[in-house]
Coordinates of C-alpha atoms and ligand atoms in Angstrom, one line a residue:
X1 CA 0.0 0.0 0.0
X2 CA 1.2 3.4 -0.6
X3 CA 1.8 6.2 1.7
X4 CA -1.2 7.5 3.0
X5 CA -1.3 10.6 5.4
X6 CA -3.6 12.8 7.3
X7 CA -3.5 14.3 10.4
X8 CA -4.4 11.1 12.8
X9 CA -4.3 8.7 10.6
X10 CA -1.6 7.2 8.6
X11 CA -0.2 4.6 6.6
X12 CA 3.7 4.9 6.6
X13 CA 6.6 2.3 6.8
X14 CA 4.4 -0.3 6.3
X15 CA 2.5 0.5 9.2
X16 CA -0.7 1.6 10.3
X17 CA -0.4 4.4 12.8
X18 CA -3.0 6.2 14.5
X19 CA -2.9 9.4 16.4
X20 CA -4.6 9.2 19.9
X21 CA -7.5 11.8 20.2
X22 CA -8.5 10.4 23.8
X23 CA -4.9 11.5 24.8
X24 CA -5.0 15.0 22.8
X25 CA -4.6 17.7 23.4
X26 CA -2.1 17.0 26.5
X27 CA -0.1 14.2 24.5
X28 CA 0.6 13.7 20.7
X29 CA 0.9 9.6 20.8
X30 CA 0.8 7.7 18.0
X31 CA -0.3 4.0 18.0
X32 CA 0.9 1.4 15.6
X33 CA -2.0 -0.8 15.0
X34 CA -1.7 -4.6 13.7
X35 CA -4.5 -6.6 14.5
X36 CA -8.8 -6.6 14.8
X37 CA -9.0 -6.4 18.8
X38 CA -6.3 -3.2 19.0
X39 CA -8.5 -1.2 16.3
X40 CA -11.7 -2.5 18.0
X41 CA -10.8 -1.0 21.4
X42 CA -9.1 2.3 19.5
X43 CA -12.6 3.0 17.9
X44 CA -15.0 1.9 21.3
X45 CA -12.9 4.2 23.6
X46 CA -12.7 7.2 20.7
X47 CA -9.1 7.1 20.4
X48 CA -10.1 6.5 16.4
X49 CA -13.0 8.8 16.3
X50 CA -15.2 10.8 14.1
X51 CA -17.5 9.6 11.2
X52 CA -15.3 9.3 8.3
X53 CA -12.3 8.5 10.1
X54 CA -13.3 5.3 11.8
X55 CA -14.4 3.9 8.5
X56 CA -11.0 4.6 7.1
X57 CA -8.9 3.1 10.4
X58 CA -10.8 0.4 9.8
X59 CA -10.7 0.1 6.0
X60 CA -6.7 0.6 6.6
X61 CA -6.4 -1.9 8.8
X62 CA -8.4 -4.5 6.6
X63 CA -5.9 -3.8 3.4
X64 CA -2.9 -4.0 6.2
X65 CA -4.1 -7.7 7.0
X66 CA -4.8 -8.4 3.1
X67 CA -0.8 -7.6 2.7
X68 CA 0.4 -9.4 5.3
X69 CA -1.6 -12.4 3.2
X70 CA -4.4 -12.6 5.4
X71 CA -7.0 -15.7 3.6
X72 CA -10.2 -14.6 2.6
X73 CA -12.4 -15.8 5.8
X74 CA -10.2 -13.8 7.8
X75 CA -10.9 -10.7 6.1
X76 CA -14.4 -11.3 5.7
X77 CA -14.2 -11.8 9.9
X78 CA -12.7 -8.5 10.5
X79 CA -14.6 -6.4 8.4
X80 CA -18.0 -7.7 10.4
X81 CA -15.7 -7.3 13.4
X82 CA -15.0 -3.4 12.9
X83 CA -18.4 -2.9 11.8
X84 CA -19.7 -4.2 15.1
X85 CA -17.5 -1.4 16.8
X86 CA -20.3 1.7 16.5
X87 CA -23.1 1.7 14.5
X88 CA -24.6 5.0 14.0
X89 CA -22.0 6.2 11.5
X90 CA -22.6 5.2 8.2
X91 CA -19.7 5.9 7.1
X92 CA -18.0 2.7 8.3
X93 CA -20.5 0.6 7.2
X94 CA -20.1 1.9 3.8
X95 CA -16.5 1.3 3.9
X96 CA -16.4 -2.2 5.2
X97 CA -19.7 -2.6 2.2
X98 CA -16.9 -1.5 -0.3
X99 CA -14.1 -4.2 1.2
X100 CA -17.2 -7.0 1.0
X101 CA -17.0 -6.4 -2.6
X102 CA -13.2 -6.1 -3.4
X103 CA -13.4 -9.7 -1.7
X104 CA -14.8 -11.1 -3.8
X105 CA -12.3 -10.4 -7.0
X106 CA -10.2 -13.0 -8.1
X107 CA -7.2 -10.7 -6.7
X108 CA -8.8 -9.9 -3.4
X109 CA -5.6 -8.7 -1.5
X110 CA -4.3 -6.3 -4.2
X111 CA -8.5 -5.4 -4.4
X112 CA -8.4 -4.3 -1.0
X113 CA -4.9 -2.5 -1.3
X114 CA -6.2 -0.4 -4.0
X115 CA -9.9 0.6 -2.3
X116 CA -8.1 1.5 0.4
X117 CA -6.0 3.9 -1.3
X118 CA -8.7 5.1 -3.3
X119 CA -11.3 5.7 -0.1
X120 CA -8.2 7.4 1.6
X121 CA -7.7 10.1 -1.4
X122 CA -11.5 10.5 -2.1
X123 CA -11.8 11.9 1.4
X124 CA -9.2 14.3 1.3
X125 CA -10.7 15.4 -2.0
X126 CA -14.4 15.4 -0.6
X127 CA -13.3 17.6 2.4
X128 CA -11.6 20.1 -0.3
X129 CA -14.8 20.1 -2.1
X130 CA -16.9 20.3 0.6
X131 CA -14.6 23.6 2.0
X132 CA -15.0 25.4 -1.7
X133 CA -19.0 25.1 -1.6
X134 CA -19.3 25.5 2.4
X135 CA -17.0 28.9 2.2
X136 CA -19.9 31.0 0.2
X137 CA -22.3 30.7 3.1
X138 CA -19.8 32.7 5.2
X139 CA -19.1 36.1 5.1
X140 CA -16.0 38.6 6.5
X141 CA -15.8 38.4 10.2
X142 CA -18.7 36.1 11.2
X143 CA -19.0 34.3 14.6
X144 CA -19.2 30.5 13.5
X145 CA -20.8 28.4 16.8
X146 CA -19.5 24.4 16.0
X147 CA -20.4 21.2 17.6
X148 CA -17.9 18.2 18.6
X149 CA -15.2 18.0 16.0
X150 CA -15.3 17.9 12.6
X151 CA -12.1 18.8 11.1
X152 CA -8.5 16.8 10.2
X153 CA -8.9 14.6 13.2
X154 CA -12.4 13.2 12.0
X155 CA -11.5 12.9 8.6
X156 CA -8.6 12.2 6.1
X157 CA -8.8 15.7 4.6
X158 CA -9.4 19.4 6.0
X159 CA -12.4 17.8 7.5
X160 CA -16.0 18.7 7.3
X161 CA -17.9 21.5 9.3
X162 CA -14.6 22.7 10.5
X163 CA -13.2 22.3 6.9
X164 CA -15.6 24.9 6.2
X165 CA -14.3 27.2 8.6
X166 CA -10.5 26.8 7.5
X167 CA -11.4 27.7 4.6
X168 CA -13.3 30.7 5.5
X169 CA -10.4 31.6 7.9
X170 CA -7.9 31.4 5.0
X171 CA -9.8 33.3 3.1
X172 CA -11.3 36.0 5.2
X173 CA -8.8 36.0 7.8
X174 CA -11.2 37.8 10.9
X175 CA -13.6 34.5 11.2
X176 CA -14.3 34.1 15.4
X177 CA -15.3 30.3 16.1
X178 CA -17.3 29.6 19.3
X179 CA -16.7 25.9 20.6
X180 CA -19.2 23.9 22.0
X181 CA -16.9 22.1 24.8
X182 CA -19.5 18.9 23.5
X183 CA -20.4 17.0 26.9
X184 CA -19.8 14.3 27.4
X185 CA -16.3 13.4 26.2
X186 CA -15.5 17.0 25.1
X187 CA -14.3 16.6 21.2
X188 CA -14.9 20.7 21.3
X189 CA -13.1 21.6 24.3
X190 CA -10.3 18.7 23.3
X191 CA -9.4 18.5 20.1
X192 CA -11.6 21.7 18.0
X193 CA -9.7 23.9 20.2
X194 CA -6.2 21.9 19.7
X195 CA -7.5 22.3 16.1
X196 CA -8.4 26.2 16.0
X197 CA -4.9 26.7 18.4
X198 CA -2.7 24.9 15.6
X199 CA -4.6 26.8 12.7
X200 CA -4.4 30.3 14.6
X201 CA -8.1 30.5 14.2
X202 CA -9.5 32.8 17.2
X203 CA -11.9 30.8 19.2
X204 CA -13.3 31.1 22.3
X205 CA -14.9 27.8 24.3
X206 CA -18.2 27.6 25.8
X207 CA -20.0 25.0 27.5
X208 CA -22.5 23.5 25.8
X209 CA -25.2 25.0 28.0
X210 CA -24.0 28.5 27.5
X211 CA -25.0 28.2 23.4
X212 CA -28.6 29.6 24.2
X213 CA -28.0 32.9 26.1
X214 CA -24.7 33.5 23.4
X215 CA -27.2 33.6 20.6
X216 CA -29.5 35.5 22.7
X217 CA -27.5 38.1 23.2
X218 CA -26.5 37.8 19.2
X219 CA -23.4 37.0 19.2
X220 CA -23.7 33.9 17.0
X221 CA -23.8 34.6 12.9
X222 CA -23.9 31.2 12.0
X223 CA -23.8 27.4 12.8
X224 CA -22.0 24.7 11.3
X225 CA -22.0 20.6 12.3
X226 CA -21.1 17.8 10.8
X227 CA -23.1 14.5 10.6
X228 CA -22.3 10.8 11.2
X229 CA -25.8 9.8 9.2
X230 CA -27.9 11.8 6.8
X231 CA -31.6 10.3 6.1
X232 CA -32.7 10.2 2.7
X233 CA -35.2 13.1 3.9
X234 CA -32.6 15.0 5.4
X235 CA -32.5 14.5 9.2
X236 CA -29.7 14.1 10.4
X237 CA -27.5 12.0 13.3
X238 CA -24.6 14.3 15.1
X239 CA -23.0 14.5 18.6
X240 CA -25.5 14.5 21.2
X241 CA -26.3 18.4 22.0
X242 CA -26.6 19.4 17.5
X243 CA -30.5 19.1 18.1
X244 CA -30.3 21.7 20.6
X245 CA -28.4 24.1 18.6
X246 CA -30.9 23.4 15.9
X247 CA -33.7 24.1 18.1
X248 CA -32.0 27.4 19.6
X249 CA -31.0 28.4 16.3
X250 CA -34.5 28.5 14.6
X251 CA -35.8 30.3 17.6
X252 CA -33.1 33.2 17.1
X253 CA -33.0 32.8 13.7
X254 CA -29.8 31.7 13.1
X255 CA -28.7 29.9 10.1
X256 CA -28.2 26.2 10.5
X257 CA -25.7 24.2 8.3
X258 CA -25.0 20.6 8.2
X259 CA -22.1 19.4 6.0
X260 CA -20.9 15.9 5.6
X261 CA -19.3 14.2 2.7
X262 CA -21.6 11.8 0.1
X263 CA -20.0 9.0 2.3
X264 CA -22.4 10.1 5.3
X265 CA -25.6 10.3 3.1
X266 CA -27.9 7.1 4.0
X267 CA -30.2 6.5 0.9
X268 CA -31.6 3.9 2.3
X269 CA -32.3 5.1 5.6
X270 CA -36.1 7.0 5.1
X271 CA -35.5 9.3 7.7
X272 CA -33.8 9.9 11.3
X273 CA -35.9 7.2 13.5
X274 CA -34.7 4.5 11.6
X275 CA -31.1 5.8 12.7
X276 CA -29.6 3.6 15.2
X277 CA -28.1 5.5 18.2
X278 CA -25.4 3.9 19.9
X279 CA -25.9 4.4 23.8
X280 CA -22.4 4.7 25.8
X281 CA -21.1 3.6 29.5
X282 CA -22.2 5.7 32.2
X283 CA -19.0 6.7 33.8
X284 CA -18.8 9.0 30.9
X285 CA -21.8 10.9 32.4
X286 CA -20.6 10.5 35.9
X287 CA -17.2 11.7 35.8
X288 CA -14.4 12.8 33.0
X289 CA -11.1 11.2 32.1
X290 CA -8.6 11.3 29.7
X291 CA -4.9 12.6 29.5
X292 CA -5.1 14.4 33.0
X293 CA -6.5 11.1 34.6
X294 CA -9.7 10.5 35.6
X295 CA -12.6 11.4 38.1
X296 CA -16.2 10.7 39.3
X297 CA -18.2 13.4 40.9
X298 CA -21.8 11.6 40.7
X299 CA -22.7 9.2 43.7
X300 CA -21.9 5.4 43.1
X301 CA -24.1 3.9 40.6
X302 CA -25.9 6.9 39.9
X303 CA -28.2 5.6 36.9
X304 CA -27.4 7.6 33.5
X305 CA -28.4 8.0 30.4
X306 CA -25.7 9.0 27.3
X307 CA -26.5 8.8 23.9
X308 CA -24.0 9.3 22.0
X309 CA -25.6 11.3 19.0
X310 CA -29.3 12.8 18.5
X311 CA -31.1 12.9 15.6
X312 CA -31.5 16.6 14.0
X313 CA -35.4 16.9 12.0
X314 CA -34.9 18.3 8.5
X315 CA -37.3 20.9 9.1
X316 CA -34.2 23.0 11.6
X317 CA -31.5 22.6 8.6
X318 CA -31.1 25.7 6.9
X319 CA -29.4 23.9 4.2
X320 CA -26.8 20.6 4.0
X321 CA -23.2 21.1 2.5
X322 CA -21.9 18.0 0.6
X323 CA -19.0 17.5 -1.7
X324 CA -21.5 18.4 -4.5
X325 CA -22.7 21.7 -3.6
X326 CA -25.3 23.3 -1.0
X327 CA -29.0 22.0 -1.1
X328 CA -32.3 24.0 0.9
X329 CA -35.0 22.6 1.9
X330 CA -37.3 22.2 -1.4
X331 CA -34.0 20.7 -3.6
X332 CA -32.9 18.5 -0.5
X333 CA -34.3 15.0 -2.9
X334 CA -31.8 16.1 -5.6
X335 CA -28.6 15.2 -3.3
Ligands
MRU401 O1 -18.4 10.2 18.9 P1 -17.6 10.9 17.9 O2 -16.5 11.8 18.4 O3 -17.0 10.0 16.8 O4 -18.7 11.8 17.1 C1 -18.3 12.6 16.0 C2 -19.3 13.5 15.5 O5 -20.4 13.5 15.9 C3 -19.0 14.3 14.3 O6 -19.7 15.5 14.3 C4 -19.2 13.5 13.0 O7 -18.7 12.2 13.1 C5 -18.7 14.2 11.8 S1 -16.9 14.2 11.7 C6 -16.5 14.8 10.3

């Protein structure tokens, strides 16, 4: 396989390598990954993370295995296996649907090698698109409010929602981002900041309760997320806390984008209660953890709920930004 690289993900010296995002933004560690179980746990404790990413980790991992001459049955085993891992992304389903197929050619190892390759590039390219068409919905010095994290880390590319605002910020230069901090494993307050810090974007970080009284007092513009599922009538899956910011955002009338690559758009999914929301382990909900160590604040066996996404109803998008261009509300069928 060739060289493949982004900026947590890589393919490199023969290795897969990925970059820890539970451990960010206090440690830069990079993990070499060799077999089903390590990716497995990488991807259920979010050290692999974000919609398109984990399909490509996984997909990476696959074409590693078909090098090393892994026998067709094996394969076929570890792409059910990394499926398994979350299942409200569609992303990763569609990847590991693409490997199905290369499994079956006659050449199934040098099949693989190549879809992998070819998934890796078309999401860098898809981000690039996505930035070019996402970048005319913003205008010189606009507050941006973003949810979780959408940008290199999630993706192969510039990334998605946060794509968007790179762009924007490269071409306007005076674009103010306000981050969600995204309870309950803080992607915003973790890694969009470590982001926005690298890219010497100005941000400031909010908590995710604070969104409604910010808009309020209108200081938000406009609102970008990504997705991790798009129904075929436009509601949409995102971190757990988007449908709030929809909600707030018609009642202020903010605008409300969702952008998300063609990889993310479910065809066959009729619309957002058919999307499967993965539920997550309480201490999450209890407590924190991550570089700094970890801690629980709730009582013992306090009972918790934490979904991990919510689904968004079409009728709060403003428009959706894909690959392909920007889509409202009546053209929304021609995606
Ligand atoms: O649980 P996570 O961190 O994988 O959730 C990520 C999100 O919800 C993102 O907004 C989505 O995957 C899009 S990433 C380009």
């Amino acid at each position: 396989m060739k060289e493949l690289i982004g900026a947590s993900l890589k393919y490199q010296a023969g290795k897969v390598q990925v970059l820890d995002q539970y451990l960010l933004p206090h440690q830069e560690v990079w993990h070499h990954c060799q077999d089903v179980v390590s990716m497995q746990n990488l991807i259920n404790k979010l050290q692999v993370r974000g919609a398109p990413l984990i399909g490509l980790a996984a997909t990476l991992l696959v074409a590693y295995l078909a090098e090393q001459g892994a026998a067709r049955e094996e394969l076929n085993e570890a792409i059910d296996a990394l499926e398994a891992t979350r299942p409200t992304a569609v992303n990763l389903k569609h990847c590991m649907d693409c490997l199905r197929q290369a499994l079956q050619q006659h050449d199934f190892a040098g099949a693989i090698v190549q879809l992998a390759e070819q998934l890796f590039e078309e999401d860098v390219a898809l981000c690039q698109r996505i930035g070019e068409h996402g970048v005319s919905l913003v205008e010189a010095a606009d507050n941006i409010l973003t949810h979780c994290n959408t940008g290199a880390l999630a993706t192969a590319g510039i990334g998605t929602a946060l794509g968007v605002i790179y762009t924007a910020a490269q071409k306007f230069g005076d674009i103010h981002v306000w981050v969600d901090e995204t309870r309950p494993l803080l992607q915003g307050g973790r890694l969009t900041a470590y982001e926005l810090k690298r890219w010497q974007i100005p941000y400031t970080l909010l908590c995710d309760s604070m969104a409604a009284s910010l808009m309020a007092a209108g200081k938000v513009d406009k609102i970008f997320v990504g997705a991790d599922r798009i129904a075929a009538n436009g509601d949409f899956a995102n971190k757990v806390g988007t449908y709030n910011l929809a909600v707030l955002a018609q009642y202020h009338g903010i605008p409300f984008y969702v952008v998300a690559p063609k990889t993310t758009f479910d065809a066959k999914c009729i619309h957002g209660g058919d999307i499967e929301i993965e539920l997550r382990c309480t201490s999450e909900v209890t407590g924190v953890s991550g570089s700094f160590g970890e801690c629980q604040w709730a009582p013992d066996n306090a009972p918790v709920f934490n979904p991990a996404f919510d689904v968004t109803p079409a009728s709060l998008v403003t428009a959706w930004v894909f690959d392909s261009g920007i889509y409202y509300q009546p053209e929304f069928s021609a995606v």
